């Protein structure tokens, strides 16, 4: 090969390397520009609009109970209790705010999206993610009391009843119907005596209306007594402990085993003693009905609308 051919080949190789380098540089510049543009857009996307009333109220110093149904102390405790597993850029505080606002207002995702000035898809994602996070800490909030707390609960029920005879009551039990949109299959099983489709929620609460146990999911046509017999409290004899009892309305049977359950005498009562017993028992038992009432009026998205749920 001649010297001229060698020089020409070397020059051609240098030109190819130079073109390749220029192409790589151009691609790198384009990628950097696209990344910068994406970062700018992402910054605008995740930037809070503090001029919206919902955001300014939540991050301000005002009372949150009107719009979020919880005190500021309770909201802060919820934020701290949730496991921080979210990967979104909004933060736990805003996610809890969006979830509580949706849960309390019984409105659509679109309205919540406009209230917080965040995308509609983000509201949907936040609601489901925070709900899963709350399920993870559910057993920390809804649990049976300790032995020391039982004495306080017993004294509280005796005060509610106006009689020291009920100082060994450890809770009040009741069932409530949660309205649902009926499934396509076996929907008649969910049609309850109140003439709408529902699932059953059985709960036990203490003298202050704090929930100690919840059992839910059975169709609305199932009687309260059968719900009790299928619940873990009855089957596994979880509550109350020996020497204590729970109280319920006339829809439950009066039991000594496997759990102790006191119910009122059936009408018409036989004499003033039974009438007086029913009166004091009713005063103490109604705390669970008030607890249901407070829960339903507070969290309207669940209890005042028909839920779309899967049978499973």
JSON list of C-alpha atoms in Angstrom, two decimals, residues 29-156:
[
{"chain": "A", "resi": 29, "resn": "UNK", "atom": "CA", "xyz": [-27.01, 18.01, 24.65]},
{"chain": "A", "resi": 30, "resn": "UNK", "atom": "CA", "xyz": [-30.50, 17.01, 23.52]},
{"chain": "A", "resi": 31, "resn": "UNK", "atom": "CA", "xyz": [-30.90, 14.62, 26.46]},
{"chain": "A", "resi": 32, "resn": "UNK", "atom": "CA", "xyz": [-29.74, 17.30, 28.90]},
{"chain": "A", "resi": 33, "resn": "UNK", "atom": "CA", "xyz": [-32.23, 19.77, 27.44]},
{"chain": "A", "resi": 34, "resn": "UNK", "atom": "CA", "xyz": [-35.05, 17.22, 27.68]},
{"chain": "A", "resi": 35, "resn": "UNK", "atom": "CA", "xyz": [-34.11, 16.36, 31.27]},
{"chain": "A", "resi": 36, "resn": "UNK", "atom": "CA", "xyz": [-34.00, 20.03, 32.23]},
{"chain": "A", "resi": 37, "resn": "UNK", "atom": "CA", "xyz": [-37.39, 20.57, 30.62]},
{"chain": "A", "resi": 38, "resn": "UNK", "atom": "CA", "xyz": [-38.77, 17.53, 32.49]},
{"chain": "A", "resi": 39, "resn": "UNK", "atom": "CA", "xyz": [-37.39, 18.81, 35.80]},
{"chain": "A", "resi": 40, "resn": "UNK", "atom": "CA", "xyz": [-39.00, 22.19, 35.19]},
{"chain": "A", "resi": 41, "resn": "UNK", "atom": "CA", "xyz": [-42.33, 20.60, 34.43]},
{"chain": "A", "resi": 42, "resn": "UNK", "atom": "CA", "xyz": [-42.05, 18.26, 37.40]},
{"chain": "A", "resi": 43, "resn": "UNK", "atom": "CA", "xyz": [-41.30, 21.19, 39.67]},
{"chain": "A", "resi": 44, "resn": "UNK", "atom": "CA", "xyz": [-44.42, 22.97, 38.51]},
{"chain": "A", "resi": 45, "resn": "UNK", "atom": "CA", "xyz": [-46.42, 19.74, 38.77]},
{"chain": "A", "resi": 46, "resn": "UNK", "atom": "CA", "xyz": [-45.47, 19.14, 42.41]},
{"chain": "A", "resi": 47, "resn": "UNK", "atom": "CA", "xyz": [-45.62, 22.76, 43.51]},
{"chain": "A", "resi": 48, "resn": "UNK", "atom": "CA", "xyz": [-48.40, 23.50, 45.98]},
{"chain": "A", "resi": 49, "resn": "UNK", "atom": "CA", "xyz": [-50.86, 26.25, 45.25]},
{"chain": "A", "resi": 50, "resn": "UNK", "atom": "CA", "xyz": [-51.13, 27.80, 48.71]},
{"chain": "A", "resi": 51, "resn": "UNK", "atom": "CA", "xyz": [-53.83, 30.18, 47.47]},
{"chain": "A", "resi": 52, "resn": "UNK", "atom": "CA", "xyz": [-56.47, 27.46, 47.41]},
{"chain": "A", "resi": 53, "resn": "UNK", "atom": "CA", "xyz": [-58.65, 27.58, 50.56]},
{"chain": "A", "resi": 54, "resn": "UNK", "atom": "CA", "xyz": [-58.18, 23.88, 51.40]},
{"chain": "A", "resi": 55, "resn": "UNK", "atom": "CA", "xyz": [-54.38, 24.04, 51.28]},
{"chain": "A", "resi": 56, "resn": "UNK", "atom": "CA", "xyz": [-54.12, 27.34, 53.13]},
{"chain": "A", "resi": 57, "resn": "UNK", "atom": "CA", "xyz": [-56.45, 26.07, 55.86]},
{"chain": "A", "resi": 58, "resn": "UNK", "atom": "CA", "xyz": [-54.64, 22.77, 56.32]},
{"chain": "A", "resi": 59, "resn": "UNK", "atom": "CA", "xyz": [-51.17, 24.30, 56.50]},
{"chain": "A", "resi": 60, "resn": "UNK", "atom": "CA", "xyz": [-52.36, 27.32, 58.47]},
{"chain": "A", "resi": 61, "resn": "UNK", "atom": "CA", "xyz": [-53.35, 27.68, 62.11]},
{"chain": "A", "resi": 62, "resn": "UNK", "atom": "CA", "xyz": [-57.13, 27.42, 61.80]},
{"chain": "A", "resi": 63, "resn": "UNK", "atom": "CA", "xyz": [-59.49, 24.75, 63.07]},
{"chain": "A", "resi": 64, "resn": "UNK", "atom": "CA", "xyz": [-59.61, 21.69, 60.82]},
{"chain": "A", "resi": 65, "resn": "UNK", "atom": "CA", "xyz": [-62.73, 20.02, 62.18]},
{"chain": "A", "resi": 66, "resn": "UNK", "atom": "CA", "xyz": [-65.16, 21.82, 59.88]},
{"chain": "A", "resi": 67, "resn": "UNK", "atom": "CA", "xyz": [-63.60, 20.62, 56.61]},
{"chain": "A", "resi": 68, "resn": "UNK", "atom": "CA", "xyz": [-61.41, 17.69, 57.66]},
{"chain": "A", "resi": 69, "resn": "UNK", "atom": "CA", "xyz": [-63.47, 16.31, 60.60]},
{"chain": "A", "resi": 70, "resn": "UNK", "atom": "CA", "xyz": [-60.43, 15.90, 62.84]},
{"chain": "A", "resi": 71, "resn": "UNK", "atom": "CA", "xyz": [-58.63, 18.21, 65.23]},
{"chain": "A", "resi": 72, "resn": "UNK", "atom": "CA", "xyz": [-55.16, 19.38, 64.31]},
{"chain": "A", "resi": 73, "resn": "UNK", "atom": "CA", "xyz": [-53.68, 17.18, 67.03]},
{"chain": "A", "resi": 74, "resn": "UNK", "atom": "CA", "xyz": [-55.42, 14.10, 65.60]},
{"chain": "A", "resi": 75, "resn": "UNK", "atom": "CA", "xyz": [-54.28, 14.95, 62.08]},
{"chain": "A", "resi": 76, "resn": "UNK", "atom": "CA", "xyz": [-50.68, 15.33, 63.23]},
{"chain": "A", "resi": 77, "resn": "UNK", "atom": "CA", "xyz": [-50.88, 12.01, 65.08]},
{"chain": "A", "resi": 78, "resn": "UNK", "atom": "CA", "xyz": [-52.22, 10.31, 61.94]},
{"chain": "A", "resi": 79, "resn": "UNK", "atom": "CA", "xyz": [-49.44, 11.77, 59.80]},
{"chain": "A", "resi": 80, "resn": "UNK", "atom": "CA", "xyz": [-46.81, 10.51, 62.26]},
{"chain": "A", "resi": 81, "resn": "UNK", "atom": "CA", "xyz": [-48.39, 7.06, 62.57]},
{"chain": "A", "resi": 82, "resn": "UNK", "atom": "CA", "xyz": [-48.57, 6.33, 58.84]},
{"chain": "A", "resi": 83, "resn": "UNK", "atom": "CA", "xyz": [-45.71, 4.32, 57.37]},
{"chain": "A", "resi": 84, "resn": "UNK", "atom": "CA", "xyz": [-43.74, 6.52, 54.98]},
{"chain": "A", "resi": 85, "resn": "UNK", "atom": "CA", "xyz": [-43.72, 4.33, 51.87]},
{"chain": "A", "resi": 86, "resn": "UNK", "atom": "CA", "xyz": [-45.05, 6.79, 49.30]},
{"chain": "A", "resi": 87, "resn": "UNK", "atom": "CA", "xyz": [-42.93, 7.56, 46.27]},
{"chain": "A", "resi": 88, "resn": "UNK", "atom": "CA", "xyz": [-44.79, 10.65, 45.17]},
{"chain": "A", "resi": 89, "resn": "UNK", "atom": "CA", "xyz": [-43.48, 14.17, 45.58]},
{"chain": "A", "resi": 90, "resn": "UNK", "atom": "CA", "xyz": [-46.38, 15.68, 47.49]},
{"chain": "A", "resi": 91, "resn": "UNK", "atom": "CA", "xyz": [-45.50, 14.51, 50.99]},
{"chain": "A", "resi": 92, "resn": "UNK", "atom": "CA", "xyz": [-47.49, 12.75, 53.70]},
{"chain": "A", "resi": 93, "resn": "UNK", "atom": "CA", "xyz": [-49.08, 15.92, 55.05]},
{"chain": "A", "resi": 94, "resn": "UNK", "atom": "CA", "xyz": [-50.78, 16.83, 51.79]},
{"chain": "A", "resi": 95, "resn": "UNK", "atom": "CA", "xyz": [-51.72, 13.23, 51.09]},
{"chain": "A", "resi": 96, "resn": "UNK", "atom": "CA", "xyz": [-53.46, 12.97, 54.47]},
{"chain": "A", "resi": 97, "resn": "UNK", "atom": "CA", "xyz": [-55.19, 16.30, 53.81]},
{"chain": "A", "resi": 98, "resn": "UNK", "atom": "CA", "xyz": [-56.51, 15.13, 50.43]},
{"chain": "A", "resi": 99, "resn": "UNK", "atom": "CA", "xyz": [-57.66, 11.81, 51.88]},
{"chain": "A", "resi": 100, "resn": "UNK", "atom": "CA", "xyz": [-59.46, 13.35, 54.86]},
{"chain": "A", "resi": 101, "resn": "UNK", "atom": "CA", "xyz": [-61.10, 16.01, 52.69]},
{"chain": "A", "resi": 102, "resn": "UNK", "atom": "CA", "xyz": [-62.42, 13.36, 50.31]},
{"chain": "A", "resi": 103, "resn": "UNK", "atom": "CA", "xyz": [-63.53, 11.11, 53.18]},
{"chain": "A", "resi": 104, "resn": "UNK", "atom": "CA", "xyz": [-65.35, 13.90, 55.02]},
{"chain": "A", "resi": 105, "resn": "UNK", "atom": "CA", "xyz": [-67.00, 15.72, 52.13]},
{"chain": "A", "resi": 106, "resn": "UNK", "atom": "CA", "xyz": [-68.65, 12.80, 50.28]},
{"chain": "A", "resi": 107, "resn": "UNK", "atom": "CA", "xyz": [-67.70, 14.39, 46.99]},
{"chain": "A", "resi": 108, "resn": "UNK", "atom": "CA", "xyz": [-66.06, 13.22, 43.79]},
{"chain": "A", "resi": 109, "resn": "UNK", "atom": "CA", "xyz": [-62.37, 13.02, 42.96]},
{"chain": "A", "resi": 110, "resn": "UNK", "atom": "CA", "xyz": [-62.86, 15.87, 40.50]},
{"chain": "A", "resi": 111, "resn": "UNK", "atom": "CA", "xyz": [-64.09, 18.26, 43.20]},
{"chain": "A", "resi": 112, "resn": "UNK", "atom": "CA", "xyz": [-61.21, 17.30, 45.51]},
{"chain": "A", "resi": 113, "resn": "UNK", "atom": "CA", "xyz": [-58.79, 17.81, 42.61]},
{"chain": "A", "resi": 114, "resn": "UNK", "atom": "CA", "xyz": [-60.07, 21.35, 42.08]},
{"chain": "A", "resi": 115, "resn": "UNK", "atom": "CA", "xyz": [-60.10, 22.09, 45.82]},
{"chain": "A", "resi": 116, "resn": "UNK", "atom": "CA", "xyz": [-56.39, 21.28, 46.16]},
{"chain": "A", "resi": 117, "resn": "UNK", "atom": "CA", "xyz": [-55.34, 22.17, 42.60]},
{"chain": "A", "resi": 118, "resn": "UNK", "atom": "CA", "xyz": [-53.76, 18.77, 42.01]},
{"chain": "A", "resi": 119, "resn": "UNK", "atom": "CA", "xyz": [-54.32, 16.34, 39.10]},
{"chain": "A", "resi": 120, "resn": "UNK", "atom": "CA", "xyz": [-57.36, 14.09, 39.18]},
{"chain": "A", "resi": 121, "resn": "UNK", "atom": "CA", "xyz": [-55.28, 10.93, 38.83]},
{"chain": "A", "resi": 122, "resn": "UNK", "atom": "CA", "xyz": [-53.17, 12.03, 41.80]},
{"chain": "A", "resi": 123, "resn": "UNK", "atom": "CA", "xyz": [-56.27, 12.29, 44.02]},
{"chain": "A", "resi": 124, "resn": "UNK", "atom": "CA", "xyz": [-57.29, 8.75, 43.05]},
{"chain": "A", "resi": 125, "resn": "UNK", "atom": "CA", "xyz": [-53.80, 7.44, 43.80]},
{"chain": "A", "resi": 126, "resn": "UNK", "atom": "CA", "xyz": [-53.56, 9.29, 47.13]},
{"chain": "A", "resi": 127, "resn": "UNK", "atom": "CA", "xyz": [-56.94, 8.06, 48.40]},
{"chain": "A", "resi": 128, "resn": "UNK", "atom": "CA", "xyz": [-56.08, 4.41, 47.76]},
{"chain": "A", "resi": 129, "resn": "UNK", "atom": "CA", "xyz": [-52.54, 4.69, 49.10]},
{"chain": "A", "resi": 130, "resn": "UNK", "atom": "CA", "xyz": [-53.51, 6.42, 52.35]},
{"chain": "A", "resi": 131, "resn": "UNK", "atom": "CA", "xyz": [-56.36, 3.95, 52.85]},
{"chain": "A", "resi": 132, "resn": "UNK", "atom": "CA", "xyz": [-53.88, 1.07, 52.59]},
{"chain": "A", "resi": 133, "resn": "UNK", "atom": "CA", "xyz": [-51.59, 2.86, 55.04]},
{"chain": "A", "resi": 134, "resn": "UNK", "atom": "CA", "xyz": [-54.42, 3.24, 57.55]},
{"chain": "A", "resi": 135, "resn": "UNK", "atom": "CA", "xyz": [-55.20, -0.46, 57.29]},
{"chain": "A", "resi": 136, "resn": "UNK", "atom": "CA", "xyz": [-51.61, -1.19, 58.32]},
{"chain": "A", "resi": 137, "resn": "UNK", "atom": "CA", "xyz": [-52.07, 0.70, 61.61]},
{"chain": "A", "resi": 138, "resn": "UNK", "atom": "CA", "xyz": [-55.70, -0.36, 62.12]},
{"chain": "A", "resi": 139, "resn": "UNK", "atom": "CA", "xyz": [-54.96, -2.83, 64.92]},
{"chain": "A", "resi": 140, "resn": "UNK", "atom": "CA", "xyz": [-53.04, -0.17, 66.85]},
{"chain": "A", "resi": 141, "resn": "UNK", "atom": "CA", "xyz": [-56.16, 1.97, 67.15]},
{"chain": "A", "resi": 142, "resn": "UNK", "atom": "CA", "xyz": [-58.96, -0.63, 67.31]},
{"chain": "A", "resi": 143, "resn": "UNK", "atom": "CA", "xyz": [-57.90, -3.08, 70.01]},
{"chain": "A", "resi": 144, "resn": "UNK", "atom": "CA", "xyz": [-59.10, -4.55, 73.30]},
{"chain": "A", "resi": 145, "resn": "UNK", "atom": "CA", "xyz": [-58.25, -2.69, 76.52]},
{"chain": "A", "resi": 146, "resn": "UNK", "atom": "CA", "xyz": [-55.78, -3.73, 79.18]},
{"chain": "A", "resi": 147, "resn": "UNK", "atom": "CA", "xyz": [-56.79, -4.89, 82.67]},
{"chain": "A", "resi": 148, "resn": "UNK", "atom": "CA", "xyz": [-56.22, -1.42, 84.09]},
{"chain": "A", "resi": 149, "resn": "UNK", "atom": "CA", "xyz": [-58.37, 0.13, 81.37]},
{"chain": "A", "resi": 150, "resn": "UNK", "atom": "CA", "xyz": [-61.16, -2.36, 82.06]},
{"chain": "A", "resi": 151, "resn": "UNK", "atom": "CA", "xyz": [-61.72, -0.90, 85.52]},
{"chain": "A", "resi": 152, "resn": "UNK", "atom": "CA", "xyz": [-62.08, 2.57, 84.03]},
{"chain": "A", "resi": 153, "resn": "UNK", "atom": "CA", "xyz": [-64.46, 1.27, 81.36]},
{"chain": "A", "resi": 154, "resn": "UNK", "atom": "CA", "xyz": [-66.59, -0.52, 83.95]},
{"chain": "A", "resi": 155, "resn": "UNK", "atom": "CA", "xyz": [-66.86, 2.64, 86.07]},
{"chain": "A", "resi": 156, "resn": "UNK", "atom": "CA", "xyz": [-67.76, 4.59, 82.95]}
]
